[in-house]
Amino acid sequence: MATREEVLALQGEVAQREEELSCLKQRLAAALLAEQKPERRVPVSPLPPKAALSRDEILRYSRQLVLPELGVHGQLRLATASVLVVGCGGLGCPLAQYLAAAGVGRLGLVDYDVVEMSNLARQVLHGESLAGQAKVLSAAAALRRLNSAVECVPYAQALTPATALDLVRRYDVVADCSDNVPTRYLVNDACVLAGRPLVSASALRFEGQITVYHYHGGPCYRCVFPQPPPAETVTNCADGGVLGIVTGVVGCLQALEVLKIAAELGPSYSGSLLLFDALRGHFRCIKLRSRRPDCAACGERPTVTDLQDYEAFCGSSATDKCRSLQLLSPEERVSVTDYKRLLDSGAPHLLLDVRPQVEVDICRLPHALHIPLKHLQRRDAESLKLLGEAIRKGKQGTQEGAALPIYVICKLGNDSQKAVKILQSLTAVQELESLTVQDVVGGLMAWAARIDETFPQY
Amino acid sequence: ATPPASRSLRGSVSLGDEAVCPGIEAHDRAWRGGAELLFDGVKKHQVTLPGQEEPWDIRNLLVWIKKNLLKERPELFIQGDSVRPGILVLINDADWELLGELDYQLQDQDSILFISTLHGG
């Protein structure tokens, strides 16, 4: 049996080791960053032509060198090819990893974002020790460990209309591994203006898509999608979810197309779109239209002659971060701090959680009533009955005539505002009459950040 | 050949391998999302279009879908008399642009697939 003293001594030692570990991690992160510094200068020189492979290169790439389709000829082309990777996330990581392993000459890595814990399930170049550091630096460090002969050029900044064209011109092939609509139009237009082939891929939930744009007279992104989708119909990976293996499969397919272009084998998906349904295990290749003569970017009389304001064009921002809606007035909202105070005071109220069931399964506040926003949106009779009953029951605990305020909560404070709007307009639930309905600003993620640090973040 | 105007047409309308309206999620099988909910939980519909005076084209089909299959929030699928931007229509696995878009006349046993572009990465 361990004595109390032993337990305390061990606890002390664990705390001390944890402290040391945290110091080491910080030093490692600093060292990795310092190691990158010289390369942050953008190389301007094109890669020199290469006449022969070294003995080491022959050994390293031997398994692909014996493929007659690739051979020494193809490997030499790869070694002098440069690829711009736009986005070092779920697609960019596997793509850059396989291209570096295959011996591509230079990889330009563009990403403004930093490594977060929620990235690690799919962004496989990043690790725990570099959380909080720039993704491009983390990716470059991992790629250097894999193949030190590949030149990695990190650009720790967003691709913008001001920088995109100059950057794209420095590379032979562009891989769009981004996660938002404005960046996809920006990359496309830059590739058309610079005359570079674009290998484009995307993934969400269990699905992926991949195609090659602007290759040898084939269609560009704007030929197929002249108009951006309405912002409210676009789902990002944070909201919709995505499986890491799916981005892995699609990123590898994308790398394959890049490699075939760089080695001059020719791509397979120019003018066609590959759809991948991971849940059913289906691949489906569909034939796309040809280049449109009236295309705004690559047509005969293009109107896109320089890069534009793509956020305005798409009505959304060039990130996949969740938007903050402002549907309600400040009086219709409470902060998590105010709600906590009210909860502690024991004042009667009803907390309504409007997240989808799958998110409620992840974490919840135990006293909340759960009705998903979708049910409210379609005025689901069963749900409205449940709400009415909960209000009636809540009122029994209050003094005669006292109001029962309703607080609506969701993950981030967007859906809760939509729900308040619906509740304000409901006439079908008599119990709702003359009740005040407010939402909790920032939702459960604000609760986790500011009130209860044991509450999960997702 | 165009079938006689009075004959009914059989074919499939499929919300495909993509969530056409990703803004909406289905409750039980979340991944199929909007498409399932909008179309009452069914992804692939074997449909029989009734015989009519005019030949069936995609324009008519969209109206028919809106009336018969779409359960809610049609604005996530239809805009004006066409599909909203971001949805690609495939006729027998080919881009509808190759076949006349809204004016394409449906043939017996055609398969029409609607997919939406994904943007995540």
Coordinates of C-alpha atoms in Angstrom, one line a residue:
Chain A
M1 CA 0.0 0.0 0.0
A2 CA 1.3 3.4 -0.9
T3 CA 1.4 5.9 1.9
R4 CA 0.0 9.4 1.6
E5 CA 3.5 10.8 1.5
E6 CA 4.4 8.6 -1.5
V7 CA 1.3 9.7 -3.4
L8 CA 2.2 13.4 -2.8
A9 CA 5.8 12.8 -3.7
L10 CA 4.8 11.1 -7.0
Q11 CA 2.3 13.9 -7.8
G12 CA 5.0 16.4 -7.2
E13 CA 7.4 14.6 -9.5
V14 CA 4.7 14.2 -12.3
A15 CA 4.0 17.9 -12.1
Q16 CA 7.7 18.7 -12.3
R17 CA 8.2 16.4 -15.3
E18 CA 5.2 18.0 -17.0
E19 CA 6.7 21.4 -16.5
E20 CA 10.0 20.2 -18.0
L21 CA 8.2 18.6 -20.9
S22 CA 6.4 21.8 -21.6
C23 CA 9.7 23.8 -21.5
L24 CA 11.2 21.3 -23.9
K25 CA 8.3 21.6 -26.3
Q26 CA 8.6 25.3 -26.4
R27 CA 12.3 25.1 -27.1
L28 CA 11.7 22.6 -29.9
A29 CA 9.1 24.8 -31.5
A30 CA 11.5 27.8 -31.2
A31 CA 14.3 25.6 -32.7
L32 CA 12.2 24.5 -35.6
L33 CA 11.2 28.0 -36.4
A34 CA 14.8 29.3 -36.2
E35 CA 15.8 26.5 -38.6
Q36 CA 13.2 27.8 -41.1
K37 CA 14.3 31.4 -41.1
P38 CA 16.9 31.4 -43.9
E39 CA 14.3 29.8 -46.2
R40 CA 11.7 32.4 -45.6
R41 CA 13.2 34.5 -48.4
V42 CA 11.5 33.7 -51.6
P43 CA 13.8 32.1 -54.1
V44 CA 13.5 33.8 -57.5
S45 CA 15.7 31.5 -59.5
P46 CA 14.1 28.8 -61.5
L47 CA 15.3 25.3 -60.8
P48 CA 18.3 24.5 -63.0
P49 CA 17.9 21.7 -65.6
K50 CA 19.2 18.3 -64.4
A51 CA 21.2 16.0 -66.7
A52 CA 21.6 12.9 -64.6
L53 CA 20.7 11.3 -61.3
S54 CA 23.2 10.7 -58.6
R55 CA 24.0 7.3 -57.1
D56 CA 21.9 8.2 -54.0
E57 CA 19.0 9.4 -56.0
I58 CA 19.0 6.2 -58.1
L59 CA 18.8 4.2 -54.9
R60 CA 16.2 6.4 -53.3
Y61 CA 13.8 6.5 -56.2
S62 CA 14.6 3.0 -57.6
R63 CA 11.1 1.6 -57.2
Q64 CA 9.6 4.3 -59.4
L65 CA 12.6 4.5 -61.7
V66 CA 12.0 1.0 -63.0
L67 CA 8.5 2.0 -64.1
P68 CA 9.0 2.5 -67.8
E69 CA 6.3 5.2 -68.0
L70 CA 8.3 7.3 -65.6
G71 CA 11.9 6.1 -65.8
V72 CA 15.0 8.4 -65.5
H73 CA 13.5 10.8 -67.9
G74 CA 10.4 11.4 -65.7
Q75 CA 12.4 11.5 -62.5
L76 CA 14.7 14.2 -63.9
R77 CA 11.6 16.2 -64.9
L78 CA 10.2 15.8 -61.4
A79 CA 13.5 17.0 -59.9
T80 CA 13.3 20.2 -61.8
A81 CA 9.6 20.8 -61.3
S82 CA 8.1 23.2 -58.8
V83 CA 4.6 22.9 -57.3
L84 CA 2.7 25.5 -55.4
V85 CA 0.5 24.0 -52.6
V86 CA -2.3 26.3 -51.6
G87 CA -3.4 25.2 -48.2
C88 CA -1.5 22.9 -45.8
G89 CA -4.5 21.2 -44.3
G90 CA -6.2 17.9 -44.9
L91 CA -5.5 17.8 -48.6
G92 CA -2.2 19.8 -48.7
C93 CA -0.5 17.5 -46.1
P94 CA -0.8 14.2 -47.9
L95 CA -0.2 15.9 -51.2
A96 CA 3.0 17.6 -50.1
Q97 CA 4.2 14.5 -48.3
Y98 CA 3.9 12.2 -51.4
L99 CA 5.3 14.8 -53.8
A100 CA 8.3 15.3 -51.5
A101 CA 8.8 11.6 -51.1
A102 CA 8.6 11.2 -54.9
G103 CA 11.4 13.8 -55.4
V104 CA 9.7 16.9 -56.7
G105 CA 12.3 19.7 -56.9
R106 CA 10.6 22.5 -55.1
L107 CA 7.4 22.8 -53.0
G108 CA 5.9 26.2 -52.2
L109 CA 3.6 26.0 -49.2
V110 CA 1.0 28.6 -48.6
D111 CA -1.1 28.9 -45.5
Y112 CA -1.9 31.7 -43.1
D113 CA -3.2 29.4 -40.3
V114 CA -1.6 27.8 -37.3
V115 CA -1.7 24.2 -36.1
E116 CA -4.6 23.4 -33.8
M117 CA -5.3 20.2 -32.0
S118 CA -8.5 19.7 -34.0
N119 CA -6.3 19.6 -37.2
L120 CA -4.3 16.6 -36.2
A121 CA -6.9 13.9 -37.1
R122 CA -6.4 14.6 -40.7
Q123 CA -3.5 17.1 -41.3
V124 CA -0.9 14.4 -41.0
L125 CA 2.3 16.4 -41.4
H126 CA 1.6 18.3 -38.2
G127 CA 2.2 17.0 -34.7
E128 CA 1.3 17.8 -31.1
S129 CA 4.6 19.5 -30.4
L130 CA 4.0 22.3 -33.0
A131 CA 0.5 23.2 -32.0
G132 CA 0.2 27.0 -32.2
Q133 CA 2.9 27.3 -34.8
A134 CA 2.4 28.3 -38.5
K135 CA 1.2 25.3 -40.5
V136 CA 3.7 26.0 -43.3
L137 CA 6.6 25.9 -40.9
S138 CA 5.4 22.7 -39.3
A139 CA 4.8 21.2 -42.8
A140 CA 8.2 22.3 -44.1
A141 CA 9.9 20.8 -41.0
A142 CA 8.2 17.5 -41.6
L143 CA 9.0 17.4 -45.3
R144 CA 12.6 18.2 -44.6
R145 CA 12.8 15.2 -42.3
L146 CA 11.3 13.1 -45.1
N147 CA 13.4 14.3 -48.0
S148 CA 16.1 17.0 -47.4
A149 CA 16.8 17.3 -51.2
V150 CA 13.3 18.8 -51.8
E151 CA 13.4 22.6 -51.4
C152 CA 10.4 23.8 -49.3
V153 CA 9.4 27.4 -49.5
P154 CA 7.0 28.4 -46.7
Y155 CA 4.7 31.4 -47.2
A156 CA 3.0 31.9 -43.9
Q157 CA 0.3 34.2 -45.2
A158 CA -3.0 34.1 -46.9
L159 CA -3.0 34.0 -50.7
T160 CA -4.4 37.4 -51.7
P161 CA -5.3 39.1 -55.0
A162 CA -2.2 41.2 -54.4
T163 CA 0.2 38.3 -54.0
A164 CA -1.3 35.4 -55.9
L165 CA -0.2 36.1 -59.5
D166 CA 3.4 36.8 -58.6
L167 CA 3.5 33.6 -56.6
V168 CA 1.8 31.4 -59.1
R169 CA 4.1 32.5 -61.9
R170 CA 7.1 31.2 -59.9
Y171 CA 5.8 27.6 -60.0
D172 CA 5.1 25.1 -62.8
V173 CA 2.0 23.4 -61.4
V174 CA -0.5 24.6 -58.7
A175 CA -2.5 22.4 -56.3
D176 CA -5.6 24.0 -54.8
C177 CA -5.9 22.4 -51.4
S178 CA -7.8 25.3 -50.0
D179 CA -11.0 25.3 -47.9
N180 CA -13.1 28.2 -49.1
V181 CA -14.9 29.5 -52.2
P182 CA -13.1 32.9 -52.6
T183 CA -9.7 31.3 -52.6
R184 CA -10.8 28.7 -55.2
Y185 CA -11.8 31.5 -57.6
L186 CA -8.6 33.4 -56.8
V187 CA -6.4 30.4 -57.5
N188 CA -8.2 29.7 -60.7
D189 CA -7.9 33.2 -62.0
A190 CA -4.3 33.4 -61.1
C191 CA -3.6 30.2 -62.9
V192 CA -5.4 31.3 -66.0
L193 CA -3.6 34.6 -66.0
A194 CA -0.2 33.0 -65.4
G195 CA -0.9 30.1 -67.8
R196 CA -0.4 27.4 -65.2
P197 CA -2.3 24.0 -64.8
L198 CA -4.4 23.8 -61.7
V199 CA -5.1 20.5 -59.9
S200 CA -8.1 21.1 -57.7
A201 CA -9.5 18.9 -55.0
S202 CA -12.0 19.2 -52.2
A203 CA -13.5 17.1 -49.4
L204 CA -16.3 17.2 -46.9
R205 CA -17.9 14.6 -44.7
F206 CA -17.3 11.3 -46.5
E207 CA -17.0 12.8 -50.0
G208 CA -14.3 14.1 -52.2
Q209 CA -13.9 15.7 -55.7
I210 CA -10.9 16.1 -57.9
T211 CA -10.3 17.7 -61.3
V212 CA -7.7 19.4 -63.4
Y213 CA -8.4 22.9 -64.7
H214 CA -6.8 25.0 -67.4
Y215 CA -4.6 22.3 -68.8
H216 CA -3.9 22.3 -72.6
G217 CA -7.1 24.1 -73.6
G218 CA -9.3 22.3 -71.0
P219 CA -12.0 24.1 -69.0
C220 CA -11.1 26.3 -66.0
Y221 CA -13.0 26.5 -62.7
R222 CA -15.1 29.5 -64.0
C223 CA -16.1 27.6 -67.2
V224 CA -17.8 25.0 -64.9
F225 CA -18.9 27.4 -62.2
P226 CA -19.3 30.9 -63.6
Q227 CA -21.2 32.0 -60.5
P228 CA -20.2 31.3 -56.9
P229 CA -22.7 29.4 -54.7
P230 CA -24.8 31.4 -52.3
A231 CA -22.8 31.7 -49.1
E232 CA -25.5 30.0 -47.0
T233 CA -25.3 26.8 -49.0
V234 CA -21.6 26.3 -48.4
T235 CA -20.6 24.0 -45.5
N236 CA -17.1 24.1 -44.0
C237 CA -15.4 21.1 -42.4
A238 CA -15.9 22.5 -38.9
D239 CA -19.6 22.5 -39.3
G240 CA -20.1 19.6 -41.6
G241 CA -17.3 17.4 -40.4
V242 CA -14.8 15.4 -42.5
L243 CA -13.0 12.1 -42.1
G244 CA -9.2 12.4 -42.3
I245 CA -8.9 9.3 -44.4
V246 CA -11.1 10.9 -47.0
T247 CA -8.9 13.9 -47.3
G248 CA -6.0 11.5 -47.3
V249 CA -7.3 9.5 -50.3
V250 CA -8.3 12.7 -52.2
G251 CA -5.0 14.5 -51.4
C252 CA -3.1 11.4 -52.7
L253 CA -5.1 11.4 -55.9
Q254 CA -4.4 15.1 -56.3
A255 CA -0.7 14.4 -55.8
L256 CA -0.9 11.8 -58.5
E257 CA -2.3 14.2 -61.0
V258 CA 0.4 16.8 -60.1
L259 CA 3.1 14.2 -60.5
K260 CA 1.7 13.1 -63.9
I261 CA 1.7 16.7 -65.1
A262 CA 5.2 17.4 -63.7
A263 CA 6.7 14.3 -65.2
E264 CA 4.9 14.9 -68.5
L265 CA 2.8 11.8 -68.4
G266 CA -0.4 13.9 -68.7
P267 CA -3.2 14.2 -66.2
S268 CA -6.3 11.9 -66.2
Y269 CA -8.9 14.4 -65.0
S270 CA -8.6 17.3 -67.3
G271 CA -12.2 18.0 -68.5
S272 CA -13.6 15.4 -66.1
L273 CA -14.4 15.3 -62.4
L274 CA -13.8 12.4 -60.2
L275 CA -16.3 11.9 -57.4
F276 CA -15.4 9.8 -54.4
D277 CA -18.1 8.5 -52.0
A278 CA -16.2 7.0 -49.1
L279 CA -19.2 5.7 -47.3
R280 CA -20.3 3.5 -50.2
G281 CA -16.9 3.0 -51.6
H282 CA -17.8 4.4 -55.0
F283 CA -15.6 6.3 -57.5
R284 CA -17.5 7.9 -60.3
C285 CA -15.9 9.9 -63.1
I286 CA -18.1 12.4 -65.0
K287 CA -17.4 14.2 -68.2
L288 CA -17.3 18.0 -67.8
R289 CA -17.9 20.6 -70.5
S290 CA -15.1 21.9 -72.7
R291 CA -13.6 25.3 -72.2
R292 CA -16.3 28.0 -72.7
P293 CA -15.5 30.6 -75.4
D294 CA -17.5 33.1 -73.3
C295 CA -15.7 32.3 -70.0
A296 CA -14.9 35.4 -68.0
A297 CA -11.4 34.1 -67.2
C298 CA -10.2 31.9 -70.0
G299 CA -12.7 32.8 -72.8
E300 CA -12.0 34.6 -76.0
R301 CA -12.8 38.0 -74.6
P302 CA -12.0 37.6 -70.9
T303 CA -13.4 40.2 -68.4
V304 CA -11.1 39.0 -65.7
T305 CA -7.9 40.6 -66.8
D306 CA -6.4 41.0 -63.3
L307 CA -7.2 39.6 -59.9
Q308 CA -10.3 41.0 -58.1
D309 CA -11.9 41.2 -54.7
Y310 CA -13.0 37.6 -54.4
E311 CA -14.5 37.9 -50.9
A312 CA -16.9 40.5 -52.4
F313 CA -17.5 38.3 -55.5
C314 CA -18.4 35.3 -53.3
G315 CA -20.1 37.2 -50.4
S316 CA -18.0 35.2 -47.9
S317 CA -14.6 35.4 -46.4
A318 CA -11.5 33.6 -47.6
T319 CA -11.2 31.3 -44.6
D320 CA -13.2 28.3 -43.4
K321 CA -13.6 29.7 -40.0
C322 CA -17.1 29.9 -38.8
R323 CA -18.9 33.1 -39.4
S324 CA -20.5 35.2 -36.6
L325 CA -24.0 36.1 -37.5
Q326 CA -25.6 39.2 -36.0
L327 CA -29.4 38.5 -36.3
L328 CA -30.4 39.7 -32.9
S329 CA -30.1 43.0 -31.0
P330 CA -27.9 43.2 -27.9
E331 CA -31.0 43.2 -25.7
E332 CA -32.0 39.8 -27.1
R333 CA -28.7 38.2 -26.1
V334 CA -26.9 37.3 -22.8
S335 CA -23.2 36.5 -22.3
V336 CA -22.1 33.2 -20.9
T337 CA -21.0 35.1 -17.7
D338 CA -24.5 36.6 -17.2
Y339 CA -26.1 33.2 -17.9
K340 CA -23.7 31.6 -15.3
R341 CA -24.7 34.2 -12.7
L342 CA -28.4 33.5 -13.4
L343 CA -27.9 29.8 -13.2
D344 CA -26.0 30.1 -9.8
S345 CA -28.8 32.3 -8.5
G346 CA -31.3 29.5 -9.0
A347 CA -33.7 31.8 -11.0
P348 CA -36.3 29.7 -12.8
H349 CA -35.7 29.6 -16.6
L350 CA -35.6 27.2 -19.5
L351 CA -32.3 26.5 -21.3
L352 CA -32.9 25.3 -24.9
D353 CA -30.1 23.6 -26.7
V354 CA -30.7 23.6 -30.5
R355 CA -27.7 21.7 -31.8
P356 CA -28.0 18.5 -33.9
Q357 CA -28.2 15.3 -32.0
V358 CA -24.7 14.2 -33.0
E359 CA -23.2 17.2 -31.3
V360 CA -25.4 16.8 -28.2
D361 CA -23.9 13.3 -28.0
I362 CA -20.5 14.8 -27.8
C363 CA -21.2 17.1 -24.8
R364 CA -24.1 18.9 -23.2
L365 CA -25.3 20.9 -20.3
P366 CA -27.4 18.4 -18.3
H367 CA -30.2 20.8 -17.4
A368 CA -30.8 21.9 -21.0
L369 CA -33.9 20.8 -23.1
H370 CA -32.8 19.6 -26.5
I371 CA -34.7 20.5 -29.7
P372 CA -32.6 20.7 -32.8
L373 CA -32.9 23.9 -34.9
K374 CA -34.0 21.8 -37.9
H375 CA -37.1 20.7 -36.0
L376 CA -37.9 24.3 -35.1
Q377 CA -37.4 25.3 -38.7
R378 CA -39.9 22.9 -40.0
R379 CA -42.2 23.5 -37.0
D380 CA -42.1 19.9 -36.0
A381 CA -45.3 19.2 -34.1
E382 CA -43.8 16.8 -31.6
S383 CA -40.9 19.2 -30.8
L384 CA -43.3 22.1 -30.3
K385 CA -45.4 20.0 -27.9
L386 CA -42.2 19.1 -26.0
L387 CA -41.4 22.8 -25.7
G388 CA -44.9 23.7 -24.6
E389 CA -44.8 21.1 -21.9
A390 CA -41.3 22.2 -20.7
I391 CA -42.5 25.8 -20.4
R392 CA -45.6 24.7 -18.5
K393 CA -43.6 22.6 -16.1
G394 CA -41.0 25.4 -15.6
K395 CA -43.8 27.8 -14.8
Q396 CA -45.1 25.6 -12.0
G397 CA -41.8 26.3 -10.2
T398 CA -42.3 30.1 -10.4
Q399 CA -44.5 32.4 -8.4
E400 CA -47.9 33.2 -9.9
G401 CA -47.6 35.6 -12.8
A402 CA -43.8 35.5 -12.9
A403 CA -42.2 35.2 -16.3
L404 CA -40.1 32.2 -17.3
P405 CA -37.3 33.4 -19.5
I406 CA -36.0 31.1 -22.2
Y407 CA -32.3 31.0 -23.1
V408 CA -31.3 29.4 -26.4
I409 CA -27.8 27.9 -26.7
C410 CA -25.9 26.2 -29.5
K411 CA -22.2 25.6 -30.3
L412 CA -21.1 29.1 -31.4
G413 CA -24.0 31.4 -31.1
N414 CA -25.3 31.4 -34.7
D415 CA -28.0 28.8 -34.8
S416 CA -29.2 30.0 -31.4
Q417 CA -30.0 33.4 -33.0
K418 CA -31.9 31.7 -35.8
A419 CA -33.8 29.7 -33.2
V420 CA -34.7 32.9 -31.2
K421 CA -36.1 34.4 -34.4
I422 CA -38.3 31.3 -35.0
L423 CA -39.5 31.2 -31.4
Q424 CA -40.4 34.9 -31.6
S425 CA -42.5 34.1 -34.7
L426 CA -44.2 31.0 -33.3
T427 CA -47.9 31.3 -32.7
A428 CA -48.5 27.5 -32.5
V429 CA -47.2 27.3 -28.9
Q430 CA -49.5 29.2 -26.6
E431 CA -47.1 28.8 -23.7
L432 CA -44.5 30.9 -25.5
E433 CA -46.7 34.0 -25.4
S434 CA -45.3 37.0 -23.6
L435 CA -42.1 35.1 -22.7
T436 CA -38.7 36.6 -23.2
V437 CA -36.4 34.6 -25.4
Q438 CA -32.7 35.4 -25.6
D439 CA -29.7 33.5 -26.9
V440 CA -26.3 32.9 -25.3
V441 CA -23.6 34.7 -27.1
G442 CA -20.8 32.5 -28.3
G443 CA -22.6 29.3 -27.3
L444 CA -21.2 26.3 -25.6
M445 CA -17.7 27.0 -26.9
A446 CA -17.7 30.4 -25.1
W447 CA -19.0 28.4 -22.0
A448 CA -16.0 26.1 -22.3
A449 CA -13.5 28.9 -22.8
R450 CA -14.7 31.3 -20.1
I451 CA -16.9 29.4 -17.5
D452 CA -16.1 25.7 -17.3
E453 CA -12.7 24.7 -18.6
T454 CA -13.6 21.0 -18.2
F455 CA -16.3 21.3 -20.8
P456 CA -15.2 19.8 -24.1
Q457 CA -14.4 22.0 -27.1
Y458 CA -14.9 20.5 -30.6
Chain B
A1 CA -35.3 9.9 -80.9
T2 CA -37.8 11.9 -79.0
P3 CA -40.6 9.8 -77.6
P4 CA -44.1 10.6 -78.7
A5 CA -45.4 13.5 -76.6
S6 CA -48.2 11.5 -75.1
R7 CA -46.0 8.7 -73.7
S8 CA -44.9 8.7 -70.1
L9 CA -41.1 8.6 -69.3
R10 CA -39.3 6.5 -66.8
G11 CA -35.9 7.4 -65.5
S12 CA -34.1 8.2 -62.3
V13 CA -33.5 11.5 -60.6
S14 CA -30.7 11.2 -58.2
L15 CA -29.3 13.5 -55.6
G16 CA -26.1 11.8 -56.3
D17 CA -23.0 11.3 -54.5
E18 CA -23.0 14.7 -52.9
A19 CA -25.1 16.6 -50.5
V20 CA -26.8 19.0 -52.9
C21 CA -27.9 21.3 -50.2
P22 CA -25.2 21.1 -47.6
G23 CA -26.8 23.7 -45.5
I24 CA -29.4 21.2 -44.2
E25 CA -28.6 18.0 -42.4
A26 CA -30.8 14.9 -42.1
H27 CA -31.5 13.8 -38.6
D28 CA -30.8 10.1 -38.8
R29 CA -28.2 9.7 -41.5
A30 CA -26.4 12.9 -41.1
W31 CA -24.0 12.6 -44.0
R32 CA -26.5 12.6 -46.8
G33 CA -27.7 15.8 -45.3
G34 CA -29.7 18.3 -47.2
A35 CA -30.5 16.2 -50.2
E36 CA -32.2 13.5 -48.1
L37 CA -34.2 15.9 -46.0
L38 CA -35.2 18.1 -49.0
F39 CA -36.3 15.1 -50.9
D40 CA -37.9 13.3 -48.0
G41 CA -35.0 11.1 -47.1
V42 CA -34.7 9.4 -50.4
K43 CA -31.5 9.8 -52.4
K44 CA -32.3 8.1 -55.7
H45 CA -35.7 8.4 -57.1
Q46 CA -37.0 6.1 -59.8
V47 CA -39.5 8.4 -61.3
T48 CA -42.2 8.1 -64.0
L49 CA -43.1 11.4 -65.6
P50 CA -46.6 11.5 -66.9
G51 CA -47.3 11.9 -70.5
Q52 CA -47.8 15.5 -71.6
E53 CA -48.3 17.6 -74.7
E54 CA -44.9 19.1 -74.7
P55 CA -41.8 16.9 -74.6
W56 CA -40.2 16.7 -71.2
D57 CA -37.0 18.8 -70.8
I58 CA -34.8 19.6 -67.9
R59 CA -36.7 22.9 -67.4
N60 CA -40.0 21.0 -66.9
L61 CA -38.3 18.4 -64.8
L62 CA -37.0 21.0 -62.3
V63 CA -40.6 22.3 -61.9
W64 CA -41.8 18.8 -61.5
I65 CA -39.0 18.1 -58.9
K66 CA -39.9 21.2 -57.0
K67 CA -43.5 20.2 -56.8
N68 CA -43.2 16.5 -56.2
L69 CA -39.9 15.8 -54.5
L70 CA -38.7 19.0 -52.8
K71 CA -40.1 19.2 -49.3
E72 CA -38.6 22.3 -47.9
R73 CA -36.4 25.3 -48.6
P74 CA -36.5 25.1 -52.4
E75 CA -34.2 28.1 -52.6
L76 CA -31.3 25.8 -51.7
F77 CA -31.9 24.0 -54.9
I78 CA -33.7 26.2 -57.4
Q79 CA -33.0 29.7 -58.4
G80 CA -35.3 31.3 -61.0
D81 CA -36.0 28.5 -63.5
S82 CA -32.7 26.8 -63.1
V83 CA -30.6 25.2 -60.4
R84 CA -28.8 27.5 -58.0
P85 CA -25.1 28.3 -58.7
G86 CA -22.8 25.6 -57.4
I87 CA -25.0 22.7 -58.4
L88 CA -23.9 20.7 -61.4
V89 CA -26.5 18.8 -63.4
L90 CA -25.3 15.5 -64.9
I91 CA -27.3 13.7 -67.6
N92 CA -26.2 10.1 -67.9
D93 CA -22.8 11.0 -66.2
A94 CA -22.1 14.0 -68.5
D95 CA -22.2 17.7 -67.8
W96 CA -25.6 19.0 -68.9
E97 CA -23.8 21.9 -70.7
L98 CA -22.8 19.3 -73.3
L99 CA -26.4 18.4 -73.9
G100 CA -28.3 21.8 -74.0
E101 CA -28.8 22.4 -70.3
L102 CA -32.4 23.4 -69.6
D103 CA -33.5 22.5 -73.1
Y104 CA -32.3 18.9 -73.1
Q105 CA -35.2 16.7 -73.9
L106 CA -35.4 13.7 -71.6
Q107 CA -35.2 10.3 -73.0
D108 CA -36.6 7.1 -71.6
Q109 CA -34.3 5.6 -68.9
D110 CA -32.2 8.8 -68.5
S111 CA -30.4 9.2 -65.3
I112 CA -30.2 12.8 -64.0
L113 CA -27.8 13.5 -61.2
F114 CA -27.5 16.7 -59.2
I115 CA -24.2 17.3 -57.4
S116 CA -22.9 20.2 -55.4
T117 CA -19.4 21.4 -55.4
L118 CA -17.4 20.8 -52.2
H119 CA -15.0 23.4 -51.0
G120 CA -13.5 21.9 -47.8
G121 CA -10.0 20.8 -47.6

